[in-house]
Amino acid sequence: SHNTNAFNLNAVSGVDANTAFTAAGLGVILKTSNAGANWHAYPTGVSVDLNSIHFINATRGWAVGPNTSPLGSVFLTTSDGGINWTRQAAPASFTPTLNSVFFSDANNGWAVGTSGRCARTINGGSTWISVAMPATATFTLYSVQFRDANNGYIVGGTTSAGYVMKSTNGGQTWSAPDQIAALPLFDVKNLDATTAVTVGNNGTIYRTSDNGASWDVRTAPPGALRPLRGLSVVGNTLFAAGDTVVIVSTNGGVNWTRRTTNLSNTTFPAQLLNDIAMFSATEGWAIGDGGIIYRTTDGGGSWSFQLRGINESGFNVDIN
């Protein structure tokens, strides 16, 4: 949460050209079914900040958040397109703040969070299982991503280190943390069977082309040395967003250029971006604090406000 006088809009999941969902503060999910012309808020039954959301289609999705005693970490699911949400049971004594949730299909899912904690499910979350992680994985896990039911990455870190871990057996076991960066890593995405990109604090960008055996540092464009919190992939095109910055790569993460956003981190509330979801190389959303919902239809060349909480009567949420 970047400011305490509003909800946080922390994460966005795009389904198609018309449908997208965001996770926000106080347990609120926002949904559009008409390309963002209107956004509707749906309560989930919990009143804590939701940090991550993932839909596999227009009806089935999951969201996660912090620990609420005595039930443990927050796992939520919907099967009717985000209108009604059901809380799923956390594993016994599983209490981290969850930062990321990802499903490769309707059954196989993973969630990660603080203190190196990870949970997995093979039945859509009806049962979540705590995963025994490597002994050195005690740092905060910020993002989990699988390219299929077996092969995935987790990224995270401390204030002075960024780590990546890999699984080839559906997240049952994970490789020892590989420190590839001097700053924490916030998001990771697969491009294909061998290529992945991760982004993090102060414009950190790393890319692997050998299935995670090695990671090469990439150069952020001028003015993009900011916390890059969200990453979205469409084919060979990548978009990363954080603070007031959106950057784009059209060659699989090798080279990056900055796009103009006209956002400010000196206003109150600060207009800080937390995530981005593109559903084509030209169209998508970026979301953030102060109720910012931003849409582009030209690949990030220009952005239009669809919703800005500070200017919307009765609606000032920071979107996660």
Short mmCIF file of C-alpha atoms in Angstrom, two decimals:
data_model
loop_
_atom_site.label_atom_id
_atom_site.label_comp_id
_atom_site.label_asym_id
_atom_site.label_seq_id
_atom_site.Cartn_x
_atom_site.Cartn_y
_atom_site.Cartn_z
CA SER A 1 0.00 0.00 0.00
CA HIS A 2 1.54 3.27 -1.12
CA ASN A 3 -0.88 5.61 0.61
CA THR A 4 -3.12 5.06 3.58
CA ASN A 5 -6.01 7.31 2.59
CA ALA A 6 -7.24 5.08 -0.21
CA PHE A 7 -7.61 1.49 -1.25
CA ASN A 8 -4.82 -0.03 -3.32
CA LEU A 9 -5.46 -1.35 -6.81
CA ASN A 10 -2.61 -3.86 -6.88
CA ALA A 11 -3.24 -6.36 -9.65
CA VAL A 12 -5.11 -6.73 -12.91
CA SER A 13 -6.07 -9.82 -14.89
CA GLY A 14 -7.23 -9.35 -18.48
CA VAL A 15 -9.40 -12.03 -20.10
CA ASP A 16 -10.28 -10.58 -23.50
CA ALA A 17 -10.83 -7.28 -25.29
CA ASN A 18 -13.82 -6.45 -23.10
CA THR A 19 -13.28 -8.22 -19.79
CA ALA A 20 -10.80 -7.51 -17.01
CA PHE A 21 -10.65 -7.83 -13.24
CA THR A 22 -8.63 -5.94 -10.61
CA ALA A 23 -7.81 -6.70 -6.99
CA ALA A 24 -8.11 -3.79 -4.60
CA GLY A 25 -8.11 -2.79 -0.96
CA LEU A 26 -10.68 -3.80 1.63
CA GLY A 27 -11.43 -7.00 -0.24
CA VAL A 28 -12.94 -5.33 -3.31
CA ILE A 29 -12.77 -6.79 -6.84
CA LEU A 30 -13.43 -4.47 -9.78
CA LYS A 31 -14.71 -5.84 -13.09
CA THR A 32 -15.38 -4.46 -16.54
CA SER A 33 -17.30 -6.31 -19.26
CA ASN A 34 -17.28 -3.48 -21.81
CA ALA A 35 -13.62 -2.68 -22.32
CA GLY A 36 -13.53 -0.45 -19.27
CA ALA A 37 -16.32 1.96 -20.15
CA ASN A 38 -17.83 0.94 -16.81
CA TRP A 39 -16.21 -0.72 -13.80
CA HIS A 40 -18.27 -2.47 -11.12
CA ALA A 41 -17.09 -3.21 -7.58
CA TYR A 42 -17.84 -6.57 -5.97
CA PRO A 43 -17.17 -7.37 -2.30
CA THR A 44 -15.48 -10.68 -1.50
CA GLY A 45 -16.45 -11.11 2.14
CA VAL A 46 -13.01 -10.21 3.46
CA SER A 47 -11.96 -6.65 4.28
CA VAL A 48 -8.21 -6.87 3.68
CA ASP A 49 -6.08 -5.68 0.77
CA LEU A 50 -6.06 -8.25 -2.03
CA ASN A 51 -2.63 -8.42 -3.64
CA SER A 52 -3.06 -10.65 -6.67
CA ILE A 53 -5.77 -11.94 -8.97
CA HIS A 54 -5.77 -14.47 -11.80
CA PHE A 55 -8.54 -15.59 -14.16
CA ILE A 56 -8.17 -18.51 -16.56
CA ASN A 57 -11.34 -17.50 -18.44
CA ALA A 58 -14.20 -15.05 -18.07
CA THR A 59 -15.85 -16.94 -15.20
CA ARG A 60 -13.18 -18.77 -13.15
CA GLY A 61 -10.65 -16.89 -11.07
CA TRP A 62 -8.73 -16.66 -7.82
CA ALA A 63 -7.46 -13.84 -5.59
CA VAL A 64 -5.13 -13.86 -2.57
CA GLY A 65 -4.15 -11.61 0.31
CA PRO A 66 -2.79 -11.45 3.87
CA ASN A 67 -3.34 -13.59 6.93
CA THR A 68 -6.54 -13.07 8.88
CA SER A 69 -6.63 -14.87 12.21
CA PRO A 70 -7.70 -17.57 12.86
CA LEU A 71 -8.28 -18.72 9.27
CA GLY A 72 -4.78 -18.04 7.93
CA SER A 73 -3.81 -16.62 4.56
CA VAL A 74 -6.62 -15.41 2.31
CA PHE A 75 -7.46 -17.62 -0.69
CA LEU A 76 -10.58 -16.62 -2.67
CA THR A 77 -12.23 -18.09 -5.75
CA THR A 78 -15.12 -17.27 -8.07
CA SER A 79 -16.91 -19.36 -10.67
CA ASP A 80 -19.41 -16.74 -11.87
CA GLY A 81 -17.13 -14.07 -13.28
CA GLY A 82 -16.24 -12.32 -10.04
CA ILE A 83 -19.73 -11.53 -8.77
CA ASN A 84 -19.63 -13.97 -5.86
CA TRP A 85 -16.47 -15.07 -4.05
CA THR A 86 -15.84 -18.05 -1.76
CA ARG A 87 -13.00 -18.31 0.71
CA GLN A 88 -10.90 -21.46 0.36
CA ALA A 89 -9.22 -23.04 3.38
CA ALA A 90 -5.54 -22.26 3.88
CA PRO A 91 -3.20 -25.11 4.85
CA ALA A 92 -2.84 -25.60 8.61
CA SER A 93 -0.65 -22.89 10.22
CA PHE A 94 -0.20 -21.17 6.84
CA THR A 95 -0.18 -17.44 7.60
CA PRO A 96 2.01 -15.50 5.14
CA THR A 97 0.78 -12.44 3.29
CA LEU A 98 0.24 -13.82 -0.20
CA ASN A 99 1.58 -11.66 -3.03
CA SER A 100 0.87 -13.74 -6.12
CA VAL A 101 -1.50 -16.43 -7.37
CA PHE A 102 -1.32 -18.26 -10.70
CA PHE A 103 -3.24 -21.14 -12.29
CA SER A 104 -2.07 -23.02 -15.38
CA ASP A 105 -5.55 -24.54 -15.78
CA ALA A 106 -8.70 -25.08 -13.74
CA ASN A 107 -6.96 -27.52 -11.38
CA ASN A 108 -3.29 -26.62 -11.01
CA GLY A 109 -2.49 -23.46 -9.06
CA TRP A 110 0.18 -21.88 -6.87
CA ALA A 111 0.37 -18.98 -4.41
CA VAL A 112 3.45 -17.38 -2.85
CA GLY A 113 4.16 -14.76 -0.20
CA THR A 114 6.21 -13.59 2.74
CA SER A 115 8.80 -15.66 4.63
CA GLY A 116 9.46 -17.84 1.59
CA ARG A 117 6.05 -19.54 1.84
CA CYS A 118 4.37 -21.32 -1.07
CA ALA A 119 1.17 -23.33 -1.44
CA ARG A 120 -0.08 -25.44 -4.32
CA THR A 121 -3.33 -27.08 -5.39
CA ILE A 122 -4.23 -29.77 -7.91
CA ASN A 123 -8.01 -29.45 -7.50
CA GLY A 124 -8.74 -25.80 -8.15
CA GLY A 125 -8.06 -24.78 -4.58
CA SER A 126 -10.54 -27.08 -2.89
CA THR A 127 -7.41 -28.24 -1.07
CA TRP A 128 -4.31 -26.06 -0.73
CA ILE A 129 -1.08 -27.80 0.30
CA SER A 130 1.89 -26.07 1.94
CA VAL A 131 5.09 -26.69 -0.04
CA ALA A 132 8.37 -27.54 1.71
CA MET A 133 10.70 -24.86 0.31
CA PRO A 134 14.53 -24.83 0.18
CA ALA A 135 16.06 -23.93 3.54
CA THR A 136 17.57 -20.72 2.16
CA ALA A 137 14.24 -19.46 0.78
CA THR A 138 13.33 -17.25 3.73
CA PHE A 139 12.87 -14.00 1.79
CA THR A 140 9.63 -12.53 0.42
CA LEU A 141 8.27 -14.24 -2.68
CA TYR A 142 6.63 -11.70 -4.98
CA SER A 143 5.54 -13.63 -8.07
CA VAL A 144 4.86 -17.16 -9.30
CA GLN A 145 4.35 -18.13 -12.95
CA PHE A 146 3.99 -21.51 -14.70
CA ARG A 147 4.11 -22.11 -18.43
CA ASP A 148 2.27 -25.45 -18.02
CA ALA A 149 1.24 -27.75 -15.17
CA ASN A 150 4.88 -28.71 -14.46
CA ASN A 151 7.34 -25.92 -15.27
CA GLY A 152 7.41 -22.66 -13.35
CA TYR A 153 9.38 -19.86 -11.70
CA ILE A 154 9.16 -17.95 -8.46
CA VAL A 155 10.91 -14.60 -7.99
CA GLY A 156 11.41 -12.51 -4.87
CA GLY A 157 14.08 -11.09 -2.66
CA THR A 158 15.22 -8.79 0.10
CA THR A 159 16.11 -5.11 -0.03
CA SER A 160 19.59 -6.08 -1.24
CA ALA A 161 19.08 -9.25 -3.30
CA GLY A 162 16.86 -10.65 -6.04
CA TYR A 163 16.31 -14.40 -6.34
CA VAL A 164 14.74 -16.82 -8.80
CA MET A 165 13.68 -20.42 -8.17
CA LYS A 166 12.53 -23.05 -10.65
CA SER A 167 10.28 -26.10 -10.50
CA THR A 168 9.86 -28.86 -13.08
CA ASN A 169 7.39 -31.02 -11.14
CA GLY A 170 4.39 -28.78 -10.67
CA GLY A 171 5.81 -26.91 -7.69
CA GLN A 172 6.21 -29.97 -5.47
CA THR A 173 9.90 -29.06 -5.11
CA TRP A 174 11.93 -25.98 -5.99
CA SER A 175 15.56 -25.36 -6.87
CA ALA A 176 17.73 -23.55 -4.35
CA PRO A 177 17.36 -19.76 -4.71
CA ASP A 178 19.63 -18.33 -7.42
CA GLN A 179 20.64 -14.74 -6.64
CA ILE A 180 20.71 -13.00 -10.01
CA ALA A 181 20.11 -9.39 -8.93
CA ALA A 182 21.17 -6.91 -6.25
CA LEU A 183 17.57 -5.75 -5.72
CA PRO A 184 14.27 -7.61 -5.21
CA LEU A 185 12.43 -9.05 -8.23
CA PHE A 186 8.70 -8.35 -8.37
CA ASP A 187 7.34 -10.20 -11.40
CA VAL A 188 8.26 -12.98 -13.84
CA LYS A 189 6.69 -14.16 -17.11
CA ASN A 190 7.37 -17.00 -19.55
CA LEU A 191 7.60 -16.21 -23.26
CA ASP A 192 8.10 -19.77 -24.50
CA ALA A 193 9.62 -23.08 -23.43
CA THR A 194 13.12 -21.60 -22.97
CA THR A 195 12.66 -17.83 -22.55
CA ALA A 196 11.50 -15.87 -19.51
CA VAL A 197 11.87 -12.31 -18.20
CA THR A 198 11.83 -10.96 -14.66
CA VAL A 199 11.65 -7.33 -13.48
CA GLY A 200 12.24 -5.66 -10.14
CA ASN A 201 13.30 -2.63 -8.16
CA ASN A 202 15.14 0.34 -9.70
CA GLY A 203 14.54 -0.76 -13.30
CA THR A 204 16.00 -4.22 -12.83
CA ILE A 205 15.41 -6.49 -15.85
CA TYR A 206 16.79 -10.02 -16.36
CA ARG A 207 16.17 -12.47 -19.18
CA THR A 208 16.86 -16.17 -19.65
CA SER A 209 16.98 -17.92 -23.02
CA ASP A 210 18.14 -21.31 -21.69
CA ASN A 211 15.23 -22.28 -19.45
CA GLY A 212 16.65 -20.57 -16.37
CA ALA A 213 20.18 -22.00 -16.46
CA SER A 214 21.53 -18.45 -16.79
CA TRP A 215 20.04 -14.97 -16.59
CA ASP A 216 21.35 -11.93 -18.51
CA VAL A 217 20.86 -8.40 -17.25
CA ARG A 218 19.04 -6.09 -19.67
CA THR A 219 19.23 -2.30 -19.68
CA ALA A 220 16.21 -0.26 -18.66
CA PRO A 221 15.62 2.83 -20.80
CA PRO A 222 16.43 6.33 -19.46
CA GLY A 223 14.00 7.46 -16.77
CA ALA A 224 12.85 3.91 -16.00
CA LEU A 225 14.99 3.25 -12.93
CA ARG A 226 11.84 2.73 -10.89
CA PRO A 227 10.27 -0.25 -9.10
CA LEU A 228 8.89 -2.32 -12.00
CA ARG A 229 6.03 -4.21 -10.32
CA GLY A 230 4.00 -5.65 -13.20
CA LEU A 231 4.92 -7.50 -16.38
CA SER A 232 2.68 -8.60 -19.25
CA VAL A 233 3.57 -10.71 -22.30
CA VAL A 234 1.84 -10.91 -25.69
CA GLY A 235 3.80 -13.09 -28.08
CA ASN A 236 7.25 -11.54 -28.36
CA THR A 237 6.13 -8.18 -26.96
CA LEU A 238 6.51 -7.36 -23.26
CA PHE A 239 5.16 -4.48 -21.20
CA ALA A 240 6.44 -3.61 -17.71
CA ALA A 241 4.92 -1.03 -15.36
CA GLY A 242 5.79 0.52 -12.02
CA ASP A 243 5.82 3.89 -10.30
CA THR A 244 4.89 6.30 -13.14
CA VAL A 245 6.66 4.29 -15.84
CA VAL A 246 5.60 1.93 -18.63
CA ILE A 247 8.32 0.32 -20.75
CA VAL A 248 7.97 -1.94 -23.78
CA SER A 249 10.10 -4.56 -25.52
CA THR A 250 9.17 -5.78 -29.00
CA ASN A 251 11.96 -8.36 -29.25
CA GLY A 252 11.30 -10.70 -26.37
CA GLY A 253 12.81 -8.60 -23.61
CA VAL A 254 16.23 -7.95 -25.19
CA ASN A 255 15.77 -4.18 -25.69
CA TRP A 256 13.35 -1.80 -24.00
CA THR A 257 11.90 1.65 -24.70
CA ARG A 258 9.89 3.95 -22.46
CA ARG A 259 6.33 5.05 -23.16
CA THR A 260 4.81 8.34 -22.03
CA THR A 261 2.25 8.06 -19.23
CA ASN A 262 1.84 11.66 -17.94
CA LEU A 263 1.53 10.26 -14.41
CA SER A 264 3.00 11.99 -11.36
CA ASN A 265 4.53 10.57 -8.20
CA THR A 266 4.52 14.03 -6.56
CA THR A 267 0.73 14.48 -6.42
CA PHE A 268 -1.45 13.21 -3.60
CA PRO A 269 -2.34 10.49 -3.83
CA ALA A 270 0.71 9.57 -5.86
CA GLN A 271 -0.23 8.08 -9.24
CA LEU A 272 1.82 4.90 -8.90
CA LEU A 273 1.30 1.95 -11.23
CA ASN A 274 1.18 -1.52 -9.67
CA ASP A 275 0.40 -3.84 -12.58
CA ILE A 276 -0.27 -4.08 -16.31
CA ALA A 277 -2.32 -6.52 -18.39
CA MET A 278 -2.19 -6.49 -22.18
CA PHE A 279 -4.44 -8.82 -24.16
CA SER A 280 -2.92 -7.87 -27.51
CA ALA A 281 0.20 -6.03 -28.65
CA THR A 282 -1.86 -2.83 -28.83
CA GLU A 283 -4.66 -3.03 -26.24
CA GLY A 284 -4.63 -3.37 -22.47
CA TRP A 285 -4.80 -1.82 -19.02
CA ALA A 286 -2.37 -0.45 -16.43
CA ILE A 287 -3.65 0.12 -12.91
CA GLY A 288 -2.42 1.61 -9.65
CA ASP A 289 -2.81 3.86 -6.64
CA GLY A 290 -5.32 6.67 -6.44
CA GLY A 291 -7.82 4.53 -8.33
CA ILE A 292 -5.90 4.75 -11.60
CA ILE A 293 -7.23 2.60 -14.42
CA TYR A 294 -5.41 3.41 -17.62
CA ARG A 295 -6.19 2.02 -21.09
CA THR A 296 -4.08 1.94 -24.21
CA THR A 297 -5.17 0.96 -27.72
CA ASP A 298 -1.87 1.71 -29.48
CA GLY A 299 0.66 -0.44 -27.66
CA GLY A 300 1.34 2.08 -24.91
CA GLY A 301 1.98 5.01 -27.22
CA SER A 302 -0.86 6.87 -25.54
CA TRP A 303 -2.93 6.23 -22.44
CA SER A 304 -6.40 7.37 -21.42
CA PHE A 305 -7.83 7.45 -17.92
CA GLN A 306 -10.86 5.22 -17.59
CA LEU A 307 -11.14 5.78 -13.88
CA ARG A 308 -9.18 7.94 -11.49
CA GLY A 309 -10.49 7.61 -7.96
CA ILE A 310 -9.48 11.08 -6.81
CA ASN A 311 -11.77 12.54 -9.48
CA GLU A 312 -14.57 10.02 -9.24
CA SER A 313 -17.31 10.78 -6.76
CA GLY A 314 -17.30 8.25 -3.95
CA PHE A 315 -14.58 6.10 -5.47
CA ASN A 316 -10.98 6.54 -4.42
CA VAL A 317 -9.37 3.12 -4.31
CA ASP A 318 -5.78 2.21 -5.00
CA ILE A 319 -5.79 -0.77 -7.34
CA ASN A 320 -3.41 -3.66 -6.74
#
